Amino acid sequence: MRFAVLQHADFEHAGILRDFMRADGIAYDVTALDAGDALPILDPYDALIVLGGPMGPLDYGAHPWLADETALIREAIVERALPTLGICLGHQLMAQALGGTLALPGHTEVGVVEITLNETGRRDPLFAGWESTSPGLQWHEWQVNELPPGAMPLAHSTTCQIQAMRAAPRAWGVQFHIEAYDGTIDEWLAPEGHELELQRILGPDARSNFSSQAAQSMARLNRDARRLYDNFTALVRLPAEAVEA
């Protein structure tokens, strides 16, 4: 199999998902949109993964390629029924592409946050093997406000009602960062201004507290990520008509 990966910043790469794909012999091609890469032609691919990023999902002025990327996501899901997984920004772009709405609620959800699956989420094959409540690594302001037509909410947190959705029979979005690995926090905080931004939200000990939270939960985060990834790749292998809506 071969996956297309849309990347919005070099410090928000596919993380531990790269290790999973390599171990499983799945080829993947990364399109670095922030570096000016052209959007891929989807013909060769068995699935699409859309990663997170520091920009807002509607920031077309600074990142005009977001409009074309959103159109590509719609093409993948609506026209091709290509199995698609959106993460954080990718989750938001998926909702936007399919007719949902986004909101900027005025607070930032950051840290390790409890994610709760609803009844639909507990039955959804993407979350097979997950517990009803699980930790999720977060750093976002924008969130999905209204689901696209026909989409189903799968999970929520205290301050974000759509932490996961099934946007189409073969398309899922998660607001939390399933790709996190041991180097994630240091990489997120490396760009100029990022640590100051985190301190504005969490206070002067933000880095140590965020890093400690992530380290304490990392084994569980990675175990859950492996389950979700295995479920997704198993769904990719199924013919489209075998995947229940």
PDB file of C-alpha atoms in Angstrom:
ATOM      1  CA  MET A   1       0.000   0.000   0.000  1.00  0.00           C
ATOM      2  CA  ARG A   2       0.978   3.638  -0.450  1.00  0.00           C
ATOM      3  CA  PHE A   3      -0.315   6.560   1.616  1.00  0.00           C
ATOM      4  CA  ALA A   4      -0.288  10.271   0.788  1.00  0.00           C
ATOM      5  CA  VAL A   5       0.567  12.506   3.769  1.00  0.00           C
ATOM      6  CA  LEU A   6      -0.215  16.231   3.746  1.00  0.00           C
ATOM      7  CA  GLN A   7       2.161  18.097   6.092  1.00  0.00           C
ATOM      8  CA  HIS A   8       1.699  21.739   7.111  1.00  0.00           C
ATOM      9  CA  ALA A   9       4.875  22.315   9.151  1.00  0.00           C
ATOM     10  CA  ASP A  10       8.110  20.380   9.486  1.00  0.00           C
ATOM     11  CA  PHE A  11       7.755  20.272  13.285  1.00  0.00           C
ATOM     12  CA  GLU A  12       4.280  18.685  12.985  1.00  0.00           C
ATOM     13  CA  HIS A  13       5.217  15.638  10.958  1.00  0.00           C
ATOM     14  CA  ALA A  14       3.680  12.175  11.090  1.00  0.00           C
ATOM     15  CA  GLY A  15       5.613  11.273  14.250  1.00  0.00           C
ATOM     16  CA  ILE A  16       5.107   7.735  15.443  1.00  0.00           C
ATOM     17  CA  LEU A  17       2.868   7.001  12.468  1.00  0.00           C
ATOM     18  CA  ARG A  18       6.037   7.019  10.351  1.00  0.00           C
ATOM     19  CA  ASP A  19       7.419   4.184  12.486  1.00  0.00           C
ATOM     20  CA  PHE A  20       4.189   2.220  12.113  1.00  0.00           C
ATOM     21  CA  MET A  21       4.131   2.623   8.331  1.00  0.00           C
ATOM     22  CA  ARG A  22       7.782   1.674   7.960  1.00  0.00           C
ATOM     23  CA  ALA A  23       7.366  -1.388  10.183  1.00  0.00           C
ATOM     24  CA  ASP A  24       4.360  -2.495   8.151  1.00  0.00           C
ATOM     25  CA  GLY A  25       5.998  -1.940   4.780  1.00  0.00           C
ATOM     26  CA  ILE A  26       3.554   0.811   3.807  1.00  0.00           C
ATOM     27  CA  ALA A  27       5.132   3.342   1.466  1.00  0.00           C
ATOM     28  CA  TYR A  28       4.220   6.968   2.076  1.00  0.00           C
ATOM     29  CA  ASP A  29       4.873  10.247   0.320  1.00  0.00           C
ATOM     30  CA  VAL A  30       4.939  13.510   2.277  1.00  0.00           C
ATOM     31  CA  THR A  31       3.729  16.712   0.631  1.00  0.00           C
ATOM     32  CA  ALA A  32       5.259  19.624   2.572  1.00  0.00           C
ATOM     33  CA  LEU A  33       2.713  22.322   1.812  1.00  0.00           C
ATOM     34  CA  ASP A  34       4.417  24.951   3.974  1.00  0.00           C
ATOM     35  CA  ALA A  35       7.585  24.416   1.921  1.00  0.00           C
ATOM     36  CA  GLY A  36       5.789  24.972  -1.378  1.00  0.00           C
ATOM     37  CA  ASP A  37       5.251  21.388  -2.502  1.00  0.00           C
ATOM     38  CA  ALA A  38       2.506  20.946  -5.092  1.00  0.00           C
ATOM     39  CA  LEU A  39      -0.562  19.054  -4.019  1.00  0.00           C
ATOM     40  CA  PRO A  40      -0.365  15.384  -4.994  1.00  0.00           C
ATOM     41  CA  ILE A  41      -2.310  13.595  -7.683  1.00  0.00           C
ATOM     42  CA  LEU A  42      -4.268  11.018  -5.713  1.00  0.00           C
ATOM     43  CA  ASP A  43      -4.346   8.234  -8.325  1.00  0.00           C
ATOM     44  CA  PRO A  44      -1.422   6.177  -6.891  1.00  0.00           C
ATOM     45  CA  TYR A  45      -2.620   6.220  -3.283  1.00  0.00           C
ATOM     46  CA  ASP A  46      -4.621   3.861  -1.133  1.00  0.00           C
ATOM     47  CA  ALA A  47      -5.236   6.391   1.652  1.00  0.00           C
ATOM     48  CA  LEU A  48      -4.747  10.025   2.642  1.00  0.00           C
ATOM     49  CA  ILE A  49      -3.515  11.336   6.006  1.00  0.00           C
ATOM     50  CA  VAL A  50      -3.852  15.075   6.706  1.00  0.00           C
ATOM     51  CA  LEU A  51      -1.685  16.261   9.593  1.00  0.00           C
ATOM     52  CA  GLY A  52      -1.885  19.175  12.018  1.00  0.00           C
ATOM     53  CA  GLY A  53      -0.272  22.578  11.760  1.00  0.00           C
ATOM     54  CA  PRO A  54       0.085  25.927  13.543  1.00  0.00           C
ATOM     55  CA  MET A  55      -2.009  27.938  11.089  1.00  0.00           C
ATOM     56  CA  GLY A  56      -5.737  28.501  11.292  1.00  0.00           C
ATOM     57  CA  PRO A  57      -7.843  26.401   8.922  1.00  0.00           C
ATOM     58  CA  LEU A  58      -9.263  29.544   7.268  1.00  0.00           C
ATOM     59  CA  ASP A  59      -5.992  31.513   7.102  1.00  0.00           C
ATOM     60  CA  TYR A  60      -6.086  31.790   3.313  1.00  0.00           C
ATOM     61  CA  GLY A  61      -4.280  35.137   3.255  1.00  0.00           C
ATOM     62  CA  ALA A  62      -1.034  33.839   4.760  1.00  0.00           C
ATOM     63  CA  HIS A  63      -1.441  30.321   3.371  1.00  0.00           C
ATOM     64  CA  PRO A  64      -3.394  30.488   0.112  1.00  0.00           C
ATOM     65  CA  TRP A  65      -2.757  26.804  -0.595  1.00  0.00           C
ATOM     66  CA  LEU A  66      -5.237  25.951   2.174  1.00  0.00           C
ATOM     67  CA  ALA A  67      -8.114  26.541  -0.255  1.00  0.00           C
ATOM     68  CA  ASP A  68      -6.737  24.100  -2.821  1.00  0.00           C
ATOM     69  CA  GLU A  69      -5.888  21.595  -0.085  1.00  0.00           C
ATOM     70  CA  THR A  70      -9.459  21.748   1.201  1.00  0.00           C
ATOM     71  CA  ALA A  71     -10.702  21.063  -2.330  1.00  0.00           C
ATOM     72  CA  LEU A  72      -8.324  18.084  -2.592  1.00  0.00           C
ATOM     73  CA  ILE A  73      -9.656  16.647   0.669  1.00  0.00           C
ATOM     74  CA  ARG A  74     -13.178  16.914  -0.703  1.00  0.00           C
ATOM     75  CA  GLU A  75     -12.072  15.202  -3.913  1.00  0.00           C
ATOM     76  CA  ALA A  76     -10.489  12.388  -1.926  1.00  0.00           C
ATOM     77  CA  ILE A  77     -13.563  11.752   0.204  1.00  0.00           C
ATOM     78  CA  VAL A  78     -16.512  12.610  -2.050  1.00  0.00           C
ATOM     79  CA  GLU A  79     -15.286  11.801  -5.544  1.00  0.00           C
ATOM     80  CA  ARG A  80     -12.859   8.966  -4.835  1.00  0.00           C
ATOM     81  CA  ALA A  81     -14.090   7.463  -1.526  1.00  0.00           C
ATOM     82  CA  LEU A  82     -10.396   7.361  -0.612  1.00  0.00           C
ATOM     83  CA  PRO A  83      -9.843   6.315   3.015  1.00  0.00           C
ATOM     84  CA  THR A  84      -8.867   9.532   4.775  1.00  0.00           C
ATOM     85  CA  LEU A  85      -7.691  10.368   8.292  1.00  0.00           C
ATOM     86  CA  GLY A  86      -7.488  13.998   9.451  1.00  0.00           C
ATOM     87  CA  ILE A  87      -5.535  14.981  12.575  1.00  0.00           C
ATOM     88  CA  CYS A  88      -6.069  18.318  14.399  1.00  0.00           C
ATOM     89  CA  LEU A  89      -5.882  20.878  11.564  1.00  0.00           C
ATOM     90  CA  GLY A  90      -6.560  18.005   9.166  1.00  0.00           C
ATOM     91  CA  HIS A  91      -9.725  17.176  11.121  1.00  0.00           C
ATOM     92  CA  GLN A  92     -10.857  20.797  10.827  1.00  0.00           C
ATOM     93  CA  LEU A  93     -10.069  21.005   7.106  1.00  0.00           C
ATOM     94  CA  MET A  94     -12.044  17.801   6.538  1.00  0.00           C
ATOM     95  CA  ALA A  95     -15.090  19.305   8.244  1.00  0.00           C
ATOM     96  CA  GLN A  96     -14.725  22.498   6.209  1.00  0.00           C
ATOM     97  CA  ALA A  97     -14.290  20.560   2.961  1.00  0.00           C
ATOM     98  CA  LEU A  98     -17.499  18.605   3.474  1.00  0.00           C
ATOM     99  CA  GLY A  99     -19.777  21.458   4.497  1.00  0.00           C
ATOM    100  CA  GLY A 100     -19.323  21.678   8.246  1.00  0.00           C
ATOM    101  CA  THR A 101     -18.490  24.847  10.149  1.00  0.00           C
ATOM    102  CA  LEU A 102     -15.571  25.811  12.375  1.00  0.00           C
ATOM    103  CA  ALA A 103     -15.364  28.013  15.455  1.00  0.00           C
ATOM    104  CA  LEU A 104     -12.734  29.912  17.392  1.00  0.00           C
ATOM    105  CA  PRO A 105     -14.166  29.629  20.899  1.00  0.00           C
ATOM    106  CA  GLY A 106     -11.698  31.968  22.604  1.00  0.00           C
ATOM    107  CA  HIS A 107      -9.771  29.408  24.638  1.00  0.00           C
ATOM    108  CA  THR A 108      -6.927  27.038  23.853  1.00  0.00           C
ATOM    109  CA  GLU A 109      -7.187  23.350  24.668  1.00  0.00           C
ATOM    110  CA  VAL A 110      -3.632  22.300  25.433  1.00  0.00           C
ATOM    111  CA  GLY A 111      -2.056  19.444  27.350  1.00  0.00           C
ATOM    112  CA  VAL A 112      -3.094  15.854  27.922  1.00  0.00           C
ATOM    113  CA  VAL A 113      -6.895  15.886  27.958  1.00  0.00           C
ATOM    114  CA  GLU A 114      -9.404  13.114  28.643  1.00  0.00           C
ATOM    115  CA  ILE A 115     -11.188  12.002  25.478  1.00  0.00           C
ATOM    116  CA  THR A 116     -14.546  10.268  25.918  1.00  0.00           C
ATOM    117  CA  LEU A 117     -16.059   8.094  23.202  1.00  0.00           C
ATOM    118  CA  ASN A 118     -19.816   8.295  22.816  1.00  0.00           C
ATOM    119  CA  GLU A 119     -21.902   5.211  22.036  1.00  0.00           C
ATOM    120  CA  THR A 120     -21.377   5.641  18.297  1.00  0.00           C
ATOM    121  CA  GLY A 121     -17.649   6.032  18.827  1.00  0.00           C
ATOM    122  CA  ARG A 122     -17.451   2.878  20.905  1.00  0.00           C
ATOM    123  CA  ARG A 123     -19.013   0.984  18.004  1.00  0.00           C
ATOM    124  CA  ASP A 124     -16.987   2.621  15.252  1.00  0.00           C
ATOM    125  CA  PRO A 125     -14.303   0.363  13.745  1.00  0.00           C
ATOM    126  CA  LEU A 126     -11.674   3.118  13.897  1.00  0.00           C
ATOM    127  CA  PHE A 127     -11.784   2.943  17.713  1.00  0.00           C
ATOM    128  CA  ALA A 128     -12.037  -0.817  18.101  1.00  0.00           C
ATOM    129  CA  GLY A 129     -10.038  -1.830  21.181  1.00  0.00           C
ATOM    130  CA  TRP A 130     -10.078   1.654  22.728  1.00  0.00           C
ATOM    131  CA  GLU A 131     -11.379   2.232  26.228  1.00  0.00           C
ATOM    132  CA  SER A 132     -14.336   4.569  26.694  1.00  0.00           C
ATOM    133  CA  THR A 133     -12.043   7.280  28.059  1.00  0.00           C
ATOM    134  CA  SER A 134      -8.474   7.824  26.908  1.00  0.00           C
ATOM    135  CA  PRO A 135      -5.818  10.545  27.118  1.00  0.00           C
ATOM    136  CA  GLY A 136      -5.311  12.747  24.081  1.00  0.00           C
ATOM    137  CA  LEU A 137      -2.499  15.216  23.437  1.00  0.00           C
ATOM    138  CA  GLN A 138      -3.868  18.629  22.440  1.00  0.00           C
ATOM    139  CA  TRP A 139      -2.849  22.083  21.326  1.00  0.00           C
ATOM    140  CA  HIS A 140      -5.535  23.885  19.348  1.00  0.00           C
ATOM    141  CA  GLU A 141      -7.751  26.943  19.310  1.00  0.00           C
ATOM    142  CA  TRP A 142      -9.998  26.298  16.305  1.00  0.00           C
ATOM    143  CA  GLN A 143     -12.420  23.415  16.512  1.00  0.00           C
ATOM    144  CA  VAL A 144     -15.263  21.869  14.556  1.00  0.00           C
ATOM    145  CA  ASN A 145     -18.494  23.659  15.425  1.00  0.00           C
ATOM    146  CA  GLU A 146     -21.113  21.982  13.221  1.00  0.00           C
ATOM    147  CA  LEU A 147     -20.567  18.609  11.626  1.00  0.00           C
ATOM    148  CA  PRO A 148     -20.791  18.179   7.854  1.00  0.00           C
ATOM    149  CA  PRO A 149     -24.098  16.763   6.591  1.00  0.00           C
ATOM    150  CA  GLY A 150     -24.268  13.067   7.371  1.00  0.00           C
ATOM    151  CA  ALA A 151     -21.219  13.066   9.655  1.00  0.00           C
ATOM    152  CA  MET A 152     -21.357  11.441  13.098  1.00  0.00           C
ATOM    153  CA  PRO A 153     -19.637  12.651  16.281  1.00  0.00           C
ATOM    154  CA  LEU A 154     -17.570   9.936  17.938  1.00  0.00           C
ATOM    155  CA  ALA A 155     -15.870  11.567  20.933  1.00  0.00           C
ATOM    156  CA  HIS A 156     -15.703  14.722  23.039  1.00  0.00           C
ATOM    157  CA  SER A 157     -13.686  16.384  25.776  1.00  0.00           C
ATOM    158  CA  THR A 158     -14.774  18.860  28.436  1.00  0.00           C
ATOM    159  CA  THR A 159     -14.174  21.918  26.238  1.00  0.00           C
ATOM    160  CA  CYS A 160     -14.442  20.447  22.723  1.00  0.00           C
ATOM    161  CA  GLN A 161     -17.600  18.619  21.741  1.00  0.00           C
ATOM    162  CA  ILE A 162     -16.250  17.112  18.507  1.00  0.00           C
ATOM    163  CA  GLN A 163     -12.953  15.446  19.354  1.00  0.00           C
ATOM    164  CA  ALA A 164     -13.542  12.807  16.702  1.00  0.00           C
ATOM    165  CA  MET A 165     -15.962  12.349  13.839  1.00  0.00           C
ATOM    166  CA  ARG A 166     -16.780   9.952  11.072  1.00  0.00           C
ATOM    167  CA  ALA A 167     -17.251  12.392   8.238  1.00  0.00           C
ATOM    168  CA  ALA A 168     -18.054   9.803   5.558  1.00  0.00           C
ATOM    169  CA  PRO A 169     -18.065   5.993   5.336  1.00  0.00           C
ATOM    170  CA  ARG A 170     -14.292   5.993   4.742  1.00  0.00           C
ATOM    171  CA  ALA A 171     -13.220   9.296   6.331  1.00  0.00           C
ATOM    172  CA  TRP A 172     -12.456  10.088   9.958  1.00  0.00           C
ATOM    173  CA  GLY A 173     -11.134  13.118  11.804  1.00  0.00           C
ATOM    174  CA  VAL A 174      -9.564  13.380  15.267  1.00  0.00           C
ATOM    175  CA  GLN A 175      -8.807  16.658  17.009  1.00  0.00           C
ATOM    176  CA  PHE A 176      -6.094  15.140  19.224  1.00  0.00           C
ATOM    177  CA  HIS A 177      -2.559  14.292  18.131  1.00  0.00           C
ATOM    178  CA  ILE A 178      -2.354  10.537  17.711  1.00  0.00           C
ATOM    179  CA  GLU A 179       1.028  10.936  15.990  1.00  0.00           C
ATOM    180  CA  ALA A 180       2.741  12.121  19.198  1.00  0.00           C
ATOM    181  CA  TYR A 181       6.016  10.488  20.227  1.00  0.00           C
ATOM    182  CA  ASP A 182       8.864  11.228  22.657  1.00  0.00           C
ATOM    183  CA  GLY A 183      10.226  14.129  20.607  1.00  0.00           C
ATOM    184  CA  THR A 184       6.923  15.890  19.916  1.00  0.00           C
ATOM    185  CA  ILE A 185       6.877  18.527  22.649  1.00  0.00           C
ATOM    186  CA  ASP A 186      10.471  19.669  22.042  1.00  0.00           C
ATOM    187  CA  GLU A 187       9.767  19.890  18.311  1.00  0.00           C
ATOM    188  CA  TRP A 188       6.557  21.864  18.831  1.00  0.00           C
ATOM    189  CA  LEU A 189       8.356  24.348  21.089  1.00  0.00           C
ATOM    190  CA  ALA A 190      11.464  24.781  18.939  1.00  0.00           C
ATOM    191  CA  PRO A 191      10.147  27.519  16.574  1.00  0.00           C
ATOM    192  CA  GLU A 192      10.587  31.090  17.769  1.00  0.00           C
ATOM    193  CA  GLY A 193       7.696  32.292  19.885  1.00  0.00           C
ATOM    194  CA  HIS A 194       6.081  28.928  20.525  1.00  0.00           C
ATOM    195  CA  GLU A 195       7.333  28.532  24.083  1.00  0.00           C
ATOM    196  CA  LEU A 196       6.262  32.089  24.914  1.00  0.00           C
ATOM    197  CA  GLU A 197       2.823  31.331  23.512  1.00  0.00           C
ATOM    198  CA  LEU A 198       2.575  28.234  25.686  1.00  0.00           C
ATOM    199  CA  GLN A 199       3.617  30.268  28.737  1.00  0.00           C
ATOM    200  CA  ARG A 200       0.885  32.768  27.959  1.00  0.00           C
ATOM    201  CA  ILE A 201      -1.628  29.940  28.152  1.00  0.00           C
ATOM    202  CA  LEU A 202      -0.240  27.781  30.955  1.00  0.00           C
ATOM    203  CA  GLY A 203       2.069  30.071  32.933  1.00  0.00           C
ATOM    204  CA  PRO A 204       5.843  30.293  33.466  1.00  0.00           C
ATOM    205  CA  ASP A 205       6.329  26.552  34.052  1.00  0.00           C
ATOM    206  CA  ALA A 206       4.451  25.680  30.877  1.00  0.00           C
ATOM    207  CA  ARG A 207       7.233  23.751  29.177  1.00  0.00           C
ATOM    208  CA  SER A 208       8.081  21.532  32.113  1.00  0.00           C
ATOM    209  CA  ASN A 209       4.430  20.888  32.936  1.00  0.00           C
ATOM    210  CA  PHE A 210       3.476  20.118  29.334  1.00  0.00           C
ATOM    211  CA  SER A 211       6.526  17.892  28.859  1.00  0.00           C
ATOM    212  CA  SER A 212       5.832  16.066  32.112  1.00  0.00           C
ATOM    213  CA  GLN A 213       2.189  15.459  31.189  1.00  0.00           C
ATOM    214  CA  ALA A 214       3.177  14.105  27.810  1.00  0.00           C
ATOM    215  CA  ALA A 215       5.943  11.881  29.197  1.00  0.00           C
ATOM    216  CA  GLN A 216       3.677  10.379  31.851  1.00  0.00           C
ATOM    217  CA  SER A 217       1.024   9.513  29.252  1.00  0.00           C
ATOM    218  CA  MET A 218       3.239   8.667  26.278  1.00  0.00           C
ATOM    219  CA  ALA A 219       3.143   4.879  26.616  1.00  0.00           C
ATOM    220  CA  ARG A 220      -0.666   4.941  26.679  1.00  0.00           C
ATOM    221  CA  LEU A 221      -0.839   7.526  23.879  1.00  0.00           C
ATOM    222  CA  ASN A 222       1.376   5.370  21.684  1.00  0.00           C
ATOM    223  CA  ARG A 223      -0.538   2.196  22.482  1.00  0.00           C
ATOM    224  CA  ASP A 224      -3.829   3.850  21.553  1.00  0.00           C
ATOM    225  CA  ALA A 225      -2.250   5.336  18.433  1.00  0.00           C
ATOM    226  CA  ARG A 226      -1.094   1.894  17.345  1.00  0.00           C
ATOM    227  CA  ARG A 227      -4.616   0.509  17.758  1.00  0.00           C
ATOM    228  CA  LEU A 228      -6.163   3.362  15.808  1.00  0.00           C
ATOM    229  CA  TYR A 229      -3.539   3.091  13.068  1.00  0.00           C
ATOM    230  CA  ASP A 230      -4.043  -0.692  12.825  1.00  0.00           C
ATOM    231  CA  ASN A 231      -7.798  -0.177  12.608  1.00  0.00           C
ATOM    232  CA  PHE A 232      -7.408   2.467   9.918  1.00  0.00           C
ATOM    233  CA  THR A 233      -5.066   0.375   7.784  1.00  0.00           C
ATOM    234  CA  ALA A 234      -7.374  -2.625   8.132  1.00  0.00           C
ATOM    235  CA  LEU A 235     -10.247  -0.449   6.886  1.00  0.00           C
ATOM    236  CA  VAL A 236      -8.089   0.779   3.995  1.00  0.00           C
ATOM    237  CA  ARG A 237      -7.585  -2.822   2.885  1.00  0.00           C
ATOM    238  CA  LEU A 238     -11.318  -3.504   2.773  1.00  0.00           C
ATOM    239  CA  PRO A 239     -13.244  -2.811  -0.427  1.00  0.00           C
ATOM    240  CA  ALA A 240     -15.361   0.315  -0.171  1.00  0.00           C
ATOM    241  CA  GLU A 241     -18.620  -1.612  -0.134  1.00  0.00           C
ATOM    242  CA  ALA A 242     -17.442  -3.630   2.887  1.00  0.00           C
ATOM    243  CA  VAL A 243     -17.007  -0.571   5.114  1.00  0.00           C
ATOM    244  CA  GLU A 244     -20.261   0.157   6.901  1.00  0.00           C
ATOM    245  CA  ALA A 245     -21.360   3.764   7.206  1.00  0.00           C
TER     246      ALA A 245
END
